[in-house]
Coordinates of C-alpha atoms and ligand atoms in Angstrom, one line a residue:
M246 CA 4.4 17.7 23.1
P247 CA 3.0 20.2 20.8
Q248 CA 0.0 22.3 22.1
T249 CA -3.5 20.6 22.1
P250 CA -3.2 18.2 19.2
Q251 CA -6.2 16.8 17.6
V252 CA -6.8 13.0 17.0
V253 CA -9.3 11.8 14.5
I254 CA -10.2 8.1 14.4
F255 CA -12.0 6.9 11.2
G256 CA -13.6 3.5 11.9
A257 CA -14.7 4.9 15.3
S258 CA -17.5 2.4 15.8
G259 CA -15.0 -0.6 15.3
D260 CA -13.5 -3.0 17.8
L261 CA -10.2 -1.6 17.8
T262 CA -11.4 1.8 18.8
R263 CA -13.0 0.6 21.9
R264 CA -10.5 -2.1 22.8
K265 CA -7.4 -0.6 22.1
L266 CA -7.3 3.1 20.9
V267 CA -9.6 4.9 23.3
P268 CA -8.2 3.2 26.5
A269 CA -4.8 4.0 25.2
L270 CA -5.6 7.6 24.4
A271 CA -7.4 7.9 27.9
R272 CA -4.1 6.6 29.6
I273 CA -1.9 9.0 27.7
A274 CA -4.2 11.8 28.5
A275 CA -4.3 10.9 32.3
R276 CA -0.4 10.3 32.6
Q277 CA 1.6 12.2 30.1
A278 CA 2.3 15.7 30.5
G279 CA 0.7 17.7 27.8
G280 CA -1.7 14.9 27.0
D281 CA -4.4 17.6 26.3
F282 CA -5.5 16.5 23.0
S283 CA -9.1 16.3 21.6
V284 CA -10.4 13.3 19.9
V285 CA -13.0 13.1 17.1
G286 CA -14.4 9.7 16.2
V287 CA -15.8 9.3 12.7
S288 CA -17.9 6.5 11.4
R289 CA -21.0 6.0 9.4
R290 CA -23.5 5.5 12.2
P291 CA -25.3 8.6 13.3
K292 CA -24.9 9.3 17.1
T293 CA -24.3 12.1 19.4
D294 CA -21.1 13.0 21.3
E295 CA -23.0 11.8 24.4
D296 CA -23.9 8.5 22.7
F297 CA -20.3 7.9 21.7
R298 CA -19.0 8.5 25.1
R299 CA -21.7 6.5 26.8
E300 CA -21.1 3.5 24.5
L301 CA -17.3 3.6 25.0
R302 CA -17.6 4.0 28.6
A303 CA -19.9 1.0 29.1
F304 CA -17.5 -1.3 27.2
L305 CA -14.6 -0.3 29.4
P306 CA -13.5 -2.5 32.3
E307 CA -14.1 -0.7 35.8
E308 CA -10.4 0.1 36.2
Q309 CA -10.1 2.1 33.0
R310 CA -13.1 4.4 33.7
A311 CA -11.4 7.0 35.9
D312 CA -8.9 7.7 33.0
F313 CA -11.7 7.6 30.5
D314 CA -13.8 10.0 32.4
R315 CA -11.1 12.6 32.4
L316 CA -10.8 12.3 28.5
A317 CA -14.6 12.1 27.9
P318 CA -15.3 15.9 27.7
R319 CA -12.7 16.1 24.9
L320 CA -14.2 13.2 23.0
H321 CA -16.5 14.0 20.2
Y322 CA -18.3 12.1 17.4
L323 CA -19.0 13.0 13.7
A324 CA -21.2 10.6 11.4
G325 CA -19.7 10.4 8.0
D326 CA -17.8 8.3 5.4
V327 CA -14.2 8.9 4.8
S328 CA -14.7 9.2 1.1
D329 CA -17.6 11.9 1.3
A330 CA -16.4 15.2 0.7
E331 CA -19.4 16.9 2.5
A332 CA -18.5 14.6 5.6
L333 CA -14.8 15.8 5.4
A334 CA -15.8 19.4 5.1
A335 CA -17.9 19.0 8.2
L336 CA -15.0 17.3 9.9
S337 CA -12.7 20.4 8.9
D338 CA -15.1 22.8 10.5
R339 CA -15.5 20.7 13.5
L340 CA -11.7 20.5 13.9
D341 CA -11.2 24.2 13.4
A342 CA -13.7 24.8 16.2
L343 CA -11.9 22.6 18.8
P344 CA -8.9 23.9 21.0
G345 CA -5.8 24.7 18.7
G346 CA -8.0 25.0 15.7
R347 CA -6.1 24.9 12.3
G348 CA -2.9 25.6 14.2
A349 CA -3.2 22.3 16.1
G350 CA -1.3 19.0 15.1
R351 CA -3.6 16.6 13.6
L352 CA -3.3 12.8 13.7
F353 CA -5.6 10.9 11.5
Y354 CA -6.0 7.2 12.4
L355 CA -7.3 5.2 9.6
S356 CA -8.8 2.1 11.6
L357 CA -10.4 1.1 8.4
K358 CA -10.4 -1.8 5.7
P359 CA -6.9 -2.0 3.9
E360 CA -8.5 -1.2 0.6
L361 CA -9.6 2.1 2.0
F362 CA -6.2 3.3 3.2
A363 CA -5.2 5.1 0.0
V364 CA -8.8 6.3 -0.7
A365 CA -9.1 7.9 2.7
A366 CA -5.5 9.5 2.3
V367 CA -6.6 10.9 -1.0
S368 CA -9.9 12.2 0.3
L369 CA -8.3 13.9 3.2
A370 CA -5.8 15.5 1.0
E371 CA -8.6 16.7 -1.3
A372 CA -10.6 18.1 1.6
G373 CA -7.6 20.2 2.6
L374 CA -7.0 18.3 5.7
L375 CA -3.3 17.3 5.0
V376 CA -1.9 20.7 4.6
M377 CA -0.3 22.5 7.3
A378 CA -1.5 25.9 8.3
E379 CA 0.8 28.5 6.9
G380 CA 3.6 29.5 9.2
E381 CA 2.5 27.0 12.0
R382 CA 5.3 24.8 12.8
E383 CA 3.3 22.8 15.3
A384 CA 0.5 22.3 12.8
W385 CA 1.7 18.9 11.6
R386 CA -0.8 16.4 9.6
R387 CA 0.0 12.7 10.1
V388 CA -1.7 9.5 9.2
V389 CA -1.7 6.1 11.0
I390 CA -2.4 2.9 9.3
E391 CA -2.3 -0.6 10.4
K392 CA -1.3 -3.9 8.7
P393 CA -1.9 -5.5 6.2
F394 CA 0.4 -3.2 4.2
G395 CA -0.4 -5.0 0.9
T396 CA -0.7 -8.8 0.4
D397 CA 2.5 -9.1 -1.6
L398 CA 5.6 -6.9 -2.8
P399 CA 3.7 -5.5 -6.0
S400 CA 0.6 -4.6 -3.8
A401 CA 2.8 -3.2 -1.0
R402 CA 4.6 -1.0 -3.6
R403 CA 1.4 0.1 -4.9
L404 CA -0.1 1.1 -1.7
S405 CA 3.2 3.0 -0.9
R406 CA 3.0 4.9 -4.2
D407 CA -0.6 5.8 -3.6
L408 CA 0.0 7.1 -0.2
H409 CA 3.0 9.1 -1.4
T410 CA 1.1 10.9 -4.1
V411 CA -0.6 12.9 -1.0
L412 CA 1.7 12.3 2.0
R413 CA 5.5 12.5 2.6
E414 CA 7.1 9.4 4.3
E415 CA 7.6 11.3 7.4
Q416 CA 3.7 11.9 7.6
I417 CA 3.1 8.1 7.4
Y418 CA 2.9 6.1 10.5
R419 CA 2.7 2.4 9.8
I420 CA 1.9 0.3 13.1
D421 CA 3.2 -3.1 13.8
H422 CA 1.8 -3.4 17.3
Y423 CA 4.8 -5.8 18.2
L424 CA 7.1 -2.8 18.2
G425 CA 4.9 -1.0 20.8
K426 CA 5.6 -4.1 23.1
E427 CA 8.0 -3.1 26.0
T428 CA 9.9 -6.4 25.7
V429 CA 10.3 -6.1 22.0
Q430 CA 11.8 -2.5 22.5
N431 CA 14.0 -4.1 25.1
L432 CA 15.7 -6.1 22.4
L433 CA 17.3 -2.9 21.3
G434 CA 18.2 -1.8 24.9
F435 CA 19.4 -5.1 25.8
R436 CA 21.6 -5.5 22.9
F437 CA 23.0 -2.2 22.6
H438 CA 23.4 -1.0 26.1
N439 CA 25.1 -4.2 27.5
A440 CA 28.5 -4.5 26.1
I441 CA 28.9 -8.1 27.4
F442 CA 26.9 -9.8 24.8
E443 CA 28.2 -7.7 21.8
P444 CA 31.4 -9.9 21.1
L445 CA 29.4 -13.0 21.2
W446 CA 26.3 -11.8 19.1
N447 CA 27.6 -13.3 15.7
R448 CA 28.2 -16.5 14.0
H449 CA 31.3 -17.3 15.7
H450 CA 29.6 -17.8 19.1
V451 CA 25.9 -18.4 18.2
E452 CA 24.9 -21.9 17.0
L453 CA 21.3 -20.9 16.1
V454 CA 18.5 -18.4 16.9
Q455 CA 14.8 -19.5 17.4
V456 CA 11.8 -17.2 17.3
T457 CA 8.5 -18.6 18.3
V458 CA 5.0 -16.7 18.4
A459 CA 2.7 -19.5 19.6
E460 CA -1.0 -18.7 20.1
E461 CA -3.6 -20.7 21.8
I462 CA -6.4 -19.1 20.1
G463 CA -7.8 -20.3 16.8
V464 CA -9.3 -18.0 14.2
E465 CA -11.4 -15.7 16.1
P466 CA -15.1 -15.2 15.3
G467 CA -15.5 -12.6 12.4
R468 CA -12.1 -13.2 11.1
G469 CA -12.6 -16.5 9.1
A470 CA -12.8 -14.8 5.7
Y471 CA -9.7 -12.5 6.4
Y472 CA -7.7 -15.2 7.8
D473 CA -8.4 -17.7 4.9
A474 CA -7.2 -15.3 2.4
T475 CA -4.2 -14.6 4.4
G476 CA -2.7 -17.5 6.3
A477 CA 0.0 -17.7 9.2
L478 CA 2.9 -16.7 7.0
R479 CA 1.3 -13.3 5.8
D480 CA -0.7 -12.7 9.1
M481 CA 2.0 -13.0 11.5
L482 CA 5.5 -14.0 10.1
Q483 CA 6.0 -11.4 7.3
N484 CA 5.2 -8.5 9.8
H485 CA 5.5 -9.1 13.6
M486 CA 8.1 -12.0 13.4
L487 CA 10.3 -10.3 10.8
Q488 CA 10.3 -7.1 12.9
V489 CA 11.4 -9.2 16.0
L490 CA 14.0 -10.8 14.0
A491 CA 15.3 -7.5 12.6
L492 CA 15.8 -6.0 16.0
V493 CA 17.6 -9.3 17.0
G494 CA 19.9 -9.5 14.0
M495 CA 20.5 -5.9 13.1
E496 CA 23.9 -4.1 13.2
P497 CA 24.2 -1.5 16.0
P498 CA 22.9 1.9 15.0
P499 CA 25.2 4.9 15.1
S500 CA 22.4 6.9 17.2
L501 CA 18.9 6.4 18.3
D502 CA 17.8 8.5 15.5
P503 CA 14.5 6.7 13.9
E504 CA 16.2 6.6 10.6
A505 CA 19.4 5.2 11.9
I506 CA 17.5 2.4 13.6
R507 CA 15.3 1.8 10.6
N508 CA 18.2 1.9 8.1
Q509 CA 19.9 -1.0 9.9
K510 CA 16.7 -3.0 10.2
V511 CA 16.0 -2.7 6.5
E512 CA 19.7 -4.0 5.9
L513 CA 19.1 -6.9 7.9
L514 CA 15.7 -7.7 6.2
R515 CA 17.4 -7.4 2.8
A516 CA 19.9 -9.9 4.0
L517 CA 17.3 -12.5 5.0
R518 CA 17.3 -15.6 2.8
F519 CA 15.0 -18.6 2.4
P520 CA 18.1 -21.0 2.0
D521 CA 17.0 -23.0 -1.1
P522 CA 13.9 -22.2 -2.7
S523 CA 14.2 -25.2 -5.0
T524 CA 13.8 -27.6 -2.1
P525 CA 11.4 -25.6 0.2
H526 CA 10.2 -28.8 1.9
E527 CA 13.5 -29.1 3.5
F528 CA 13.3 -25.5 4.9
G529 CA 9.8 -25.0 5.8
V530 CA 6.8 -26.7 7.2
R531 CA 3.2 -25.6 6.9
A532 CA 0.2 -27.2 8.4
R533 CA -3.4 -26.3 9.7
Y534 CA -5.1 -27.2 12.9
A535 CA -7.6 -30.2 12.9
A536 CA -10.2 -30.6 15.7
G537 CA -8.7 -31.0 19.1
V538 CA -8.9 -29.7 22.7
A539 CA -8.0 -26.1 23.8
G540 CA -8.3 -24.8 27.2
G541 CA -9.8 -28.2 28.3
K542 CA -12.6 -27.9 25.8
P543 CA -13.2 -29.5 22.4
V544 CA -12.6 -27.1 19.6
P545 CA -13.3 -27.4 15.8
G546 CA -10.9 -27.8 13.1
Y547 CA -9.7 -24.8 11.1
R548 CA -12.0 -25.9 8.2
E549 CA -15.1 -25.8 10.3
E550 CA -14.4 -22.3 11.5
E551 CA -17.0 -19.7 10.4
G552 CA -16.0 -18.0 7.3
V553 CA -13.3 -20.4 6.4
A554 CA -13.8 -22.2 2.9
P555 CA -14.6 -26.0 3.6
G556 CA -11.8 -26.8 0.9
S557 CA -9.4 -24.2 2.3
G558 CA -5.6 -24.7 1.7
T559 CA -4.7 -22.0 4.1
E560 CA -2.0 -22.7 6.8
T561 CA -2.6 -21.9 10.3
Y562 CA 1.0 -22.9 11.2
V563 CA 4.4 -22.1 9.7
A564 CA 7.8 -23.1 10.7
L565 CA 10.8 -21.9 8.6
R566 CA 14.6 -22.3 8.6
A567 CA 16.0 -19.1 7.3
E568 CA 19.4 -17.6 7.0
I569 CA 21.0 -14.1 6.9
A570 CA 23.5 -13.5 4.4
N571 CA 25.9 -11.1 6.0
W572 CA 29.2 -11.3 7.7
R573 CA 27.7 -11.4 11.3
W574 CA 25.2 -14.3 10.6
N575 CA 26.1 -16.1 7.4
G576 CA 25.7 -19.9 8.3
V577 CA 23.6 -19.4 11.4
P578 CA 20.1 -20.8 11.2
F579 CA 17.2 -18.5 12.1
L580 CA 14.3 -20.8 12.9
L581 CA 11.0 -19.1 13.0
R582 CA 7.7 -20.7 14.1
H583 CA 4.2 -19.5 14.4
G584 CA 1.0 -21.3 14.9
K585 CA -2.5 -20.9 16.1
R586 CA -4.2 -23.5 18.5
L587 CA -0.9 -24.4 20.1
P588 CA -1.0 -25.6 23.8
R589 CA -0.3 -22.1 25.0
R590 CA 0.4 -18.4 24.2
F591 CA 4.0 -17.4 24.3
T592 CA 6.5 -15.2 22.3
E593 CA 10.0 -15.7 22.7
V594 CA 13.6 -15.4 21.1
Q595 CA 16.2 -18.0 22.0
V596 CA 19.9 -17.4 21.2
H597 CA 21.6 -20.7 21.5
F598 CA 25.4 -20.4 21.9
R599 CA 27.9 -23.0 20.7
T600 CA 29.1 -25.7 22.9
P601 CA 32.5 -25.4 24.8
P602 CA 35.5 -26.6 22.4
L603 CA 35.9 -29.8 24.3
Q604 CA 33.5 -31.5 26.6
L605 CA 35.1 -32.3 29.8
F606 CA 32.2 -33.0 32.0
D607 CA 29.3 -35.4 32.0
R608 CA 30.8 -37.6 29.3
P609 CA 29.0 -41.0 29.1
A610 CA 30.4 -43.7 31.3
G611 CA 32.2 -46.5 29.7
V612 CA 32.6 -44.8 26.3
S613 CA 36.2 -44.5 25.0
E614 CA 37.7 -41.1 23.8
A615 CA 37.8 -42.3 20.3
D616 CA 34.4 -43.7 20.4
L617 CA 33.0 -40.4 22.0
R618 CA 34.6 -38.5 19.2
R619 CA 33.1 -40.6 16.5
L620 CA 29.6 -40.5 18.2
Q621 CA 29.7 -36.8 18.4
R622 CA 31.0 -36.6 14.7
D623 CA 28.3 -38.5 13.3
G624 CA 25.7 -36.6 15.3
S625 CA 24.4 -39.7 17.4
L626 CA 25.6 -38.2 20.6
C627 CA 25.3 -34.6 21.1
E628 CA 27.2 -32.5 23.3
I629 CA 25.5 -30.5 26.2
R630 CA 24.8 -26.8 25.1
P631 CA 24.5 -25.1 28.3
N632 CA 24.3 -21.5 27.2
V633 CA 21.0 -20.3 26.0
L634 CA 19.8 -16.8 26.3
T635 CA 15.9 -16.5 26.3
L636 CA 14.2 -13.2 25.5
A637 CA 10.7 -14.0 26.8
V638 CA 8.3 -11.4 25.0
Q639 CA 4.9 -12.4 26.4
P640 CA 3.0 -13.3 28.4
R641 CA 6.0 -13.7 30.7
E642 CA 8.4 -10.8 30.2
A643 CA 11.5 -12.0 31.3
I644 CA 15.3 -12.7 30.2
R645 CA 16.9 -15.9 31.1
L646 CA 20.5 -17.0 30.7
S647 CA 21.2 -20.6 31.3
F648 CA 24.5 -22.1 32.2
G649 CA 26.1 -25.1 33.9
V650 CA 27.3 -25.3 37.5
K651 CA 29.0 -27.9 39.4
R652 CA 26.6 -30.1 41.1
P653 CA 27.5 -30.3 45.0
G654 CA 29.1 -33.4 45.8
P655 CA 32.4 -35.4 45.4
S656 CA 32.0 -36.0 41.7
M657 CA 32.7 -33.3 38.8
S658 CA 29.2 -33.4 37.5
M659 CA 27.3 -30.3 36.1
A660 CA 23.9 -29.3 36.6
P661 CA 21.9 -26.7 34.6
A662 CA 21.1 -23.3 36.2
A663 CA 20.0 -19.9 35.1
L664 CA 19.9 -16.3 35.9
E665 CA 16.5 -14.7 35.3
F666 CA 15.2 -11.2 35.1
D667 CA 11.3 -10.8 35.3
Y668 CA 10.1 -7.4 34.1
R669 CA 7.1 -7.3 36.6
E670 CA 9.0 -8.5 39.7
H671 CA 11.9 -6.0 39.0
F672 CA 9.8 -2.9 38.2
G673 CA 6.9 -3.7 40.1
E674 CA 4.4 -3.0 37.5
A675 CA 3.2 -4.5 34.1
P676 CA 4.6 -3.0 30.9
P677 CA 2.1 -0.4 29.3
D678 CA -0.1 -1.6 26.5
A679 CA 1.5 -1.4 23.0
Y680 CA -1.0 1.2 21.7
E681 CA -0.3 3.6 24.5
R682 CA 3.4 3.8 23.5
L683 CA 2.5 4.1 19.7
L684 CA -0.1 6.6 19.9
L685 CA 2.0 8.8 22.1
D686 CA 5.1 8.4 19.6
A687 CA 2.7 9.3 16.8
I688 CA 1.5 12.4 18.6
L689 CA 5.2 13.3 19.4
G690 CA 6.2 12.7 15.9
D691 CA 8.8 9.9 16.7
Q692 CA 8.8 7.3 13.8
T693 CA 11.3 4.9 15.4
L694 CA 8.7 2.4 16.2
F695 CA 6.7 2.6 13.1
L696 CA 7.7 0.8 9.6
R697 CA 9.1 2.5 6.8
A698 CA 8.0 1.6 3.3
D699 CA 11.4 -0.1 2.5
E700 CA 11.3 -2.4 5.6
I701 CA 7.8 -3.6 4.5
E702 CA 9.0 -4.3 0.9
A703 CA 12.1 -6.1 2.2
S704 CA 9.6 -8.2 4.4
W705 CA 7.5 -9.1 1.5
R706 CA 10.4 -9.9 -0.8
F707 CA 11.2 -12.7 1.7
A708 CA 7.7 -13.7 2.3
D709 CA 6.9 -13.7 -1.5
E710 CA 9.9 -16.0 -2.0
V711 CA 8.6 -18.6 0.4
L712 CA 5.1 -18.4 -1.0
A713 CA 6.3 -18.8 -4.4
A714 CA 8.2 -21.8 -3.5
W715 CA 5.1 -23.2 -1.8
R716 CA 3.4 -23.0 -5.0
G717 CA 6.0 -24.9 -6.9
P718 CA 6.4 -28.7 -7.5
E719 CA 8.7 -29.2 -4.3
A720 CA 6.2 -27.4 -2.0
P721 CA 5.9 -28.9 1.4
P722 CA 2.7 -30.5 1.9
L723 CA 0.0 -28.8 4.0
L724 CA 0.0 -31.2 7.1
E725 CA -2.5 -31.2 9.9
Y726 CA -2.1 -31.2 13.8
P727 CA -4.6 -31.5 16.4
A728 CA -5.7 -28.4 18.0
G729 CA -3.9 -27.9 21.4
S730 CA -0.6 -29.9 20.3
W731 CA 2.6 -28.3 19.3
G732 CA 2.0 -28.6 15.6
P733 CA 3.4 -31.3 13.2
A734 CA 6.1 -33.4 14.4
E735 CA 7.8 -32.8 10.9
S736 CA 8.8 -29.2 12.0
E737 CA 11.5 -30.8 14.5
A738 CA 13.3 -32.0 11.3
L739 CA 14.1 -28.4 10.6
F740 CA 16.9 -28.9 13.3
R741 CA 19.9 -30.7 12.0
G742 CA 22.2 -33.0 13.8
C743 CA 22.7 -31.7 17.4
E744 CA 20.9 -28.3 16.9
G745 CA 18.3 -29.0 19.3
R746 CA 14.5 -28.8 19.0
W747 CA 11.7 -26.1 19.4
S748 CA 11.4 -24.4 22.8
E749 CA 8.1 -24.9 24.7
G750 CA 8.3 -21.6 26.3
R751 CA 9.0 -22.5 29.8
Ligands
BG6_52 C1 -2.4 -9.9 14.8 C2 -2.9 -11.0 13.9 O1 -1.7 -8.9 14.0 O2 -1.7 -10.2 15.9 C3 -3.6 -12.0 14.9 O3 -3.8 -10.5 12.9 C4 -2.9 -12.3 16.1 O4 -4.0 -13.2 14.0 C5 -2.4 -11.3 16.8 O5 -3.7 -13.1 16.9 C6 -1.5 -11.4 17.8 O6 -1.2 -10.2 18.5 P1 -0.7 -10.5 20.1 O7 -0.2 -9.1 20.5 O8 -1.7 -11.0 21.0 O9 0.5 -11.5 20.1

């Protein structure tokens, strides 16, 4: 790690700073060699360094306070607005006076409204804060931003273009916090370290892939207006889910070089297709929650949430049947589902392997061979599909491979069984928070887990295609589901014939 980096957080009075950024920085400072950075929080409200530290400490749970106390002396505060030249001049002086001075690497975290990303970057550039000190190799300048990166392809392109007027791509760290999750990174590790699955990881052996991100929460207080303008497809599917999908489907990278990995992800995203935009109702379901029960308590419907327009047409649930048009995956359905106010929170990838070539066991009694074949052909009797690989991302962090074994006894009957790995049981500890890993990587200058502009554009191309189809004459209707249910029954119809049904996460 370079000597004494400096981290500047714009939006320092915000929720993300106290909930995620400061705890993550405190843990990095406590655990990582060289985590000796200084932090300057910037936001409009006037307060002293002491006030800032006191407020943050009071917010933290007891178990995080020891780490925080070690970081606290290096935590500073400056009142000001990111577009105010005077404030930025004061920031520049403040940073010069901190350990490392002008020669320190500087990370600017823009925890701001998305419409301020480009404004902030330009202001930083005008204040001379994005130029490296002459002859100082360690004096890097990096900027971190969070989604949403645009609201469609044209706006995402505009944002990239504006950022690129003052920043090089290698200075831009676009966070997708799902990539900071240990179990999401493990998708790469699991696929490309274990050779046994590689020969099976394609259309010859995989029948379908399911990705679910189910949430129990509804639209949280204070987010109604944002969410209502965004919807489930843009809020979760376009970014987090497509990133997970990219890691599941991408080709093996030739090395662990960040560009090698990101090149493969972008190729996969470019091959992603919505099967037939002229009949979108056959390949997608959208819905919003109505009043129901969550966590044992009655909860309001989406349109009664604060900040949501009473006549809103925004979806809180989306399920799609997508395809990947390349040699590895052509013809394999990728079923993607996300919803709020579902019965429980779980994120999971399931890879369903094909059935054995001939079903020898557990045939229905009294059915002739010819009838059996006919019933299977017309889909009224499905063969047992014993092999499913489940990659559980959260809250359970596990991998499970199911298969059939002979049931003890005189008959040749098979029973379902599974091999299971549980992250916490195996390693004896919970994985670190996503922000800890991402902030450390940004300080170290590793862009592997950050999004490149072309990945974002490829994801928007797909999302825009779906959204355009949803605006057309064949758009699927906006259905309703009671809060606390698994969403509209119609989404089961995205599975054809004997493909199965949505996982419920256990
Ligand atoms: C955010 C979305 O990006 O991710 C939220 O804006 C969502 O709507 C959240 O609740 C989910 O994150 P996690 O890590 O809790 O799965």
